[in-house]
mmCIF file of C-alpha atoms in Angstrom:
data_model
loop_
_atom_site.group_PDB
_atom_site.id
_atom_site.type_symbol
_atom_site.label_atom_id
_atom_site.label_comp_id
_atom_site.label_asym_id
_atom_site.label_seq_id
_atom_site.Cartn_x
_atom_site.Cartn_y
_atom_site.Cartn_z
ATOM 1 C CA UNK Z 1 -4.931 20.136 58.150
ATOM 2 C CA UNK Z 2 -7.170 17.738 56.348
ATOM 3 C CA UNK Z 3 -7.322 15.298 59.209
ATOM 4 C CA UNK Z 4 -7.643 17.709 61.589
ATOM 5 C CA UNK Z 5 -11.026 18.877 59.901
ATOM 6 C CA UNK Z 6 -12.252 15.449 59.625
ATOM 7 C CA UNK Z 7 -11.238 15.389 63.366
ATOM 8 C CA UNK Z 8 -13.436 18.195 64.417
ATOM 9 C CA UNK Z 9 -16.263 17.224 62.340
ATOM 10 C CA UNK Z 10 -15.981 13.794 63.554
ATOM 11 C CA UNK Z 11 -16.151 15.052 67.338
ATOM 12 C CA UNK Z 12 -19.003 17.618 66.753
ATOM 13 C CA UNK Z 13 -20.847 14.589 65.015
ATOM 14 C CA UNK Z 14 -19.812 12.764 68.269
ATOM 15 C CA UNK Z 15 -21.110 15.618 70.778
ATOM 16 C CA UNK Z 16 -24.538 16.182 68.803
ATOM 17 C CA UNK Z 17 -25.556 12.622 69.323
ATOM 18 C CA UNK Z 18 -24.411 11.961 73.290
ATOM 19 C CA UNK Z 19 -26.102 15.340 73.097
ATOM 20 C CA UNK Z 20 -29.465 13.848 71.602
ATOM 21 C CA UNK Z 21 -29.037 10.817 73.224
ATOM 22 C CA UNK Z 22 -28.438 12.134 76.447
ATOM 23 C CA UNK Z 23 -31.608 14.313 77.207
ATOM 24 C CA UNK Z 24 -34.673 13.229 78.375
ATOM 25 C CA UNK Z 25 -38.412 13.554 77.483
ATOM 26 C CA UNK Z 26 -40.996 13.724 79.990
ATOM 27 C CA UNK Z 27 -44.361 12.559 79.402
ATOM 28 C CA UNK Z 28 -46.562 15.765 78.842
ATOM 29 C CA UNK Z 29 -49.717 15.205 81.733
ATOM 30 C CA UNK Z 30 -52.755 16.062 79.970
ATOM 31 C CA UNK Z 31 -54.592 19.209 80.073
ATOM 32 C CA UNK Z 32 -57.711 18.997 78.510
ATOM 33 C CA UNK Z 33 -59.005 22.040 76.721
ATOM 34 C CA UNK Z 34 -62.432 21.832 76.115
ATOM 35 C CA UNK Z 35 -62.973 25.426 73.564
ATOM 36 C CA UNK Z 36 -60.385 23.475 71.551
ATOM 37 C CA UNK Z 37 -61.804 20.056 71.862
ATOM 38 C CA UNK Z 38 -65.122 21.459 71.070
ATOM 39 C CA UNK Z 39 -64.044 23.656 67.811
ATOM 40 C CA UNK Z 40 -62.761 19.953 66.358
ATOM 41 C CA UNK Z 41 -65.924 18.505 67.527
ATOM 42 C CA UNK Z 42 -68.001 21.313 65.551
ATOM 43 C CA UNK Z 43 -66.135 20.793 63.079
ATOM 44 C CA UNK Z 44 -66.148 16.879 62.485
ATOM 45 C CA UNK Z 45 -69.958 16.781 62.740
ATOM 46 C CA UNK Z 46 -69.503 19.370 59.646
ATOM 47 C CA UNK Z 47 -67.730 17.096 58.050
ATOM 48 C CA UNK Z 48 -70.141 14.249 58.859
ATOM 49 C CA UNK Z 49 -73.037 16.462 57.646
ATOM 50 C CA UNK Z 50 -71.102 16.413 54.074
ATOM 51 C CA UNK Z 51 -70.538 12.481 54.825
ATOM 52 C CA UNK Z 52 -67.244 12.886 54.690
ATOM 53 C CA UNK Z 53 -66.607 10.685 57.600
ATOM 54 C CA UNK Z 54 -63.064 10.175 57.360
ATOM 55 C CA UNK Z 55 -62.171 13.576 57.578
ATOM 56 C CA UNK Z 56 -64.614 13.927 60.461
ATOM 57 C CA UNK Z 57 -63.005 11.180 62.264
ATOM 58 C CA UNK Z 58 -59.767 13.158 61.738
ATOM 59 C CA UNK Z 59 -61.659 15.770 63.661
ATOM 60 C CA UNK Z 60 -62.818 14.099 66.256
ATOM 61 C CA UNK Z 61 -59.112 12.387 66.977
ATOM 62 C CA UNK Z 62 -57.709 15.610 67.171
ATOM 63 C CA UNK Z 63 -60.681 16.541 69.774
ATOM 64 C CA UNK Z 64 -60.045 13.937 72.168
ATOM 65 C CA UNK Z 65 -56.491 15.876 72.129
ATOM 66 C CA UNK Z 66 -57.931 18.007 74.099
ATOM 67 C CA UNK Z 67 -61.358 16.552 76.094
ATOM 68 C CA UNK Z 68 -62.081 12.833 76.511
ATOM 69 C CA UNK Z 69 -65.850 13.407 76.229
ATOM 70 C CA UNK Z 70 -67.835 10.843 75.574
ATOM 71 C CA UNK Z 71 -69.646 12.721 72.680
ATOM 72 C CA UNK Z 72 -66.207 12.342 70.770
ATOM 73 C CA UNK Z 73 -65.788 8.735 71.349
ATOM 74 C CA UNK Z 74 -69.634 8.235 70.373
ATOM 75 C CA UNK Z 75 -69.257 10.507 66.934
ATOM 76 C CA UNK Z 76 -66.036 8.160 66.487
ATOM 77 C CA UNK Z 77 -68.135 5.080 66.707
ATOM 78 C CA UNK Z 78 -71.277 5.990 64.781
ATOM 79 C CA UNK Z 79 -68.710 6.990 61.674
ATOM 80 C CA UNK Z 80 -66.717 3.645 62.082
ATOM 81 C CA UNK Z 81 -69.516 2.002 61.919
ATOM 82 C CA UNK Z 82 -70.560 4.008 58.446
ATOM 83 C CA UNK Z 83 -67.290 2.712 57.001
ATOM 84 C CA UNK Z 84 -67.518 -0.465 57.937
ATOM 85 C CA UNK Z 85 -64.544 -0.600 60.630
ATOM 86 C CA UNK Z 86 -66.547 -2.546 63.576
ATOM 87 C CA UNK Z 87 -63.706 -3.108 65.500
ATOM 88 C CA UNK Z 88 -62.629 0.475 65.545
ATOM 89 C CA UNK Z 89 -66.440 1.449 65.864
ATOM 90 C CA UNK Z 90 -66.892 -1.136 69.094
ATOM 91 C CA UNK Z 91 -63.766 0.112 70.723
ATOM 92 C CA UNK Z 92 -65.143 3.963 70.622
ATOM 93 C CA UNK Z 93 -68.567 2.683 71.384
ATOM 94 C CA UNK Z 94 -67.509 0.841 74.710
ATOM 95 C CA UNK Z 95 -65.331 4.149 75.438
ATOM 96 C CA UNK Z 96 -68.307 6.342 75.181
ATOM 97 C CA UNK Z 97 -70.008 4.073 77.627
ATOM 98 C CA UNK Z 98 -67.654 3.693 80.106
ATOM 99 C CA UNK Z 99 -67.320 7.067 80.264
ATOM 100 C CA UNK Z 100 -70.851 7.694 80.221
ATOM 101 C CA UNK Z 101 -72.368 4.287 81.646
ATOM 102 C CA UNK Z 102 -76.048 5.846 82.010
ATOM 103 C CA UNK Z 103 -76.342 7.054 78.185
ATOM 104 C CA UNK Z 104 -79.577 5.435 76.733
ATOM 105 C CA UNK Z 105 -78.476 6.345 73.423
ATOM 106 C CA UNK Z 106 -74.494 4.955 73.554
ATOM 107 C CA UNK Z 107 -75.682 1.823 74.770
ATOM 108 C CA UNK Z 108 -77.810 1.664 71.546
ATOM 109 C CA UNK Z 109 -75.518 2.543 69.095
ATOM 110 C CA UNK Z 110 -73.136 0.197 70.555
ATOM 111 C CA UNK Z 111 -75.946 -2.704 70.376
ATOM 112 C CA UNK Z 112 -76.117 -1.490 66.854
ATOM 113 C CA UNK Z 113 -72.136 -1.729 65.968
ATOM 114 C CA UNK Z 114 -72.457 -4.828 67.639
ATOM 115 C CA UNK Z 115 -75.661 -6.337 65.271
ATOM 116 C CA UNK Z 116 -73.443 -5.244 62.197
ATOM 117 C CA UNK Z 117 -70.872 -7.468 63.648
ATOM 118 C CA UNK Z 118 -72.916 -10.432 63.895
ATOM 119 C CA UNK Z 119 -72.036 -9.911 67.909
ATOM 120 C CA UNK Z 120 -75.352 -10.896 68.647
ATOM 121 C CA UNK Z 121 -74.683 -11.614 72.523
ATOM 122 C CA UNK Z 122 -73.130 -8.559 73.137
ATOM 123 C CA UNK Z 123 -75.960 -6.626 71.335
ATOM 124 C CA UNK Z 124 -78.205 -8.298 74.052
ATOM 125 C CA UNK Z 125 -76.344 -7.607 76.583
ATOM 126 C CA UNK Z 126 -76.153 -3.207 75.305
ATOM 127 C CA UNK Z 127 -79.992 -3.734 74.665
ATOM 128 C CA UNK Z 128 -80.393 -5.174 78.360
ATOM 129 C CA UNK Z 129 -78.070 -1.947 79.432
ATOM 130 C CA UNK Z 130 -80.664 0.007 77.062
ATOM 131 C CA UNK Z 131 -83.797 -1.183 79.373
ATOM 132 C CA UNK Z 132 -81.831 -0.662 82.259
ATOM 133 C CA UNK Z 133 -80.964 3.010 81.786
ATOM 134 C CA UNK Z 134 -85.155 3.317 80.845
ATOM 135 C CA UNK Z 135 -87.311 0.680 81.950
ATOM 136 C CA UNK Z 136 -89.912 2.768 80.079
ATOM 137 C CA UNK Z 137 -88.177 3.042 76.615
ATOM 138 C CA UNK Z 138 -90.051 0.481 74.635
ATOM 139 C CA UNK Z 139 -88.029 0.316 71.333
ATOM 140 C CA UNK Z 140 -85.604 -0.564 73.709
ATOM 141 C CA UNK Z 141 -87.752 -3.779 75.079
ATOM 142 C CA UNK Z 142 -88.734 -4.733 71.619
ATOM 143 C CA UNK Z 143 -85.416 -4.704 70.464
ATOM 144 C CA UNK Z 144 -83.746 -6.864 73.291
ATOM 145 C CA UNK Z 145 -86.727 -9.396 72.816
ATOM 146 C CA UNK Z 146 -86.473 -9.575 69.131
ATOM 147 C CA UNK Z 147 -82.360 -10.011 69.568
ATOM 148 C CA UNK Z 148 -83.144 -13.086 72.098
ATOM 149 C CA UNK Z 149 -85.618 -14.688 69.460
ATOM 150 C CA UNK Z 150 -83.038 -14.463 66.647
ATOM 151 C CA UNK Z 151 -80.596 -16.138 69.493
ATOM 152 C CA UNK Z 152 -82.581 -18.937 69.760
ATOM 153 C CA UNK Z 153 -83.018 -19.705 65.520
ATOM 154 C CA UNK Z 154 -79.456 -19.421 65.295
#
């Protein structure tokens, strides 16, 4: 009788894990919900408001769950960038801009993550994106010629 419960056990062990093992997942296509999106993006920039920016980045990762906006991506890299992360910063940055290729002000910030990198070509290059976006922005022109002087003393 003994063996015969180890038996059964043994086979409903056995069926549970052909069972698992057995079905498949599919890949979920996404869906994007922007109200949802946009209630983690409200409240990340609360949390950013408190400068807690790690819990805002929490926020805005759970956001792009639901909307790849560029706004996300460019809250993302501005709070990196508080922290220190310039990788992490640089890779949201450049997502915000490809996403958004004629935004003045993501091109900027990602010249900026860029300068606190000591990425001083590819802040030129942003700040050249910068002029191109506005010609008429002048910060913008002061900014890319005082990046090309420092290239030249270094």
């Amino acid at each position: 009788m003994k063996k015969l419960n180890v038996f059964v056990l043994l086979m409903a062990g056995c069926s549970f894990l052909v069972g698992c093992g057995g079905s498949k997942e599919t890949v979920s296509e996404f869906k994007p919900n922007r109200e949802l999106a946009l209630q983690h993006y409200l409240e990340g920039s609360m949390f950013d408001q408190k400068e807690d920016y790690a819990n805002a980045i929490l926020e805005y990762q759970e956001a792009l769950l639901y909307d790849k906006d560029p706004a996300v991506y460019h809250a993302l890299a501005k709070d990196y960038t508080r922290l220190d992360k310039h990788a992490l910063a640089a890779q949201n940055g450049k997502e915000a801009v490809k996403l958004s290729p004629d935004s003045r002000a993501y091109h900027e910030t990602l010249a900026g993550i860029y300068i606190n990198a000591r990425e001083i070509d590819n802040a030129i290059a942003e700040y050249e994106q910068v002029v191109r976006v506005d010609s008429e922005y002048a910060d913008g022109w002061h900014n890319l010629a005082g990046l090309m002087e420092f290239r030249k003393q270094i």
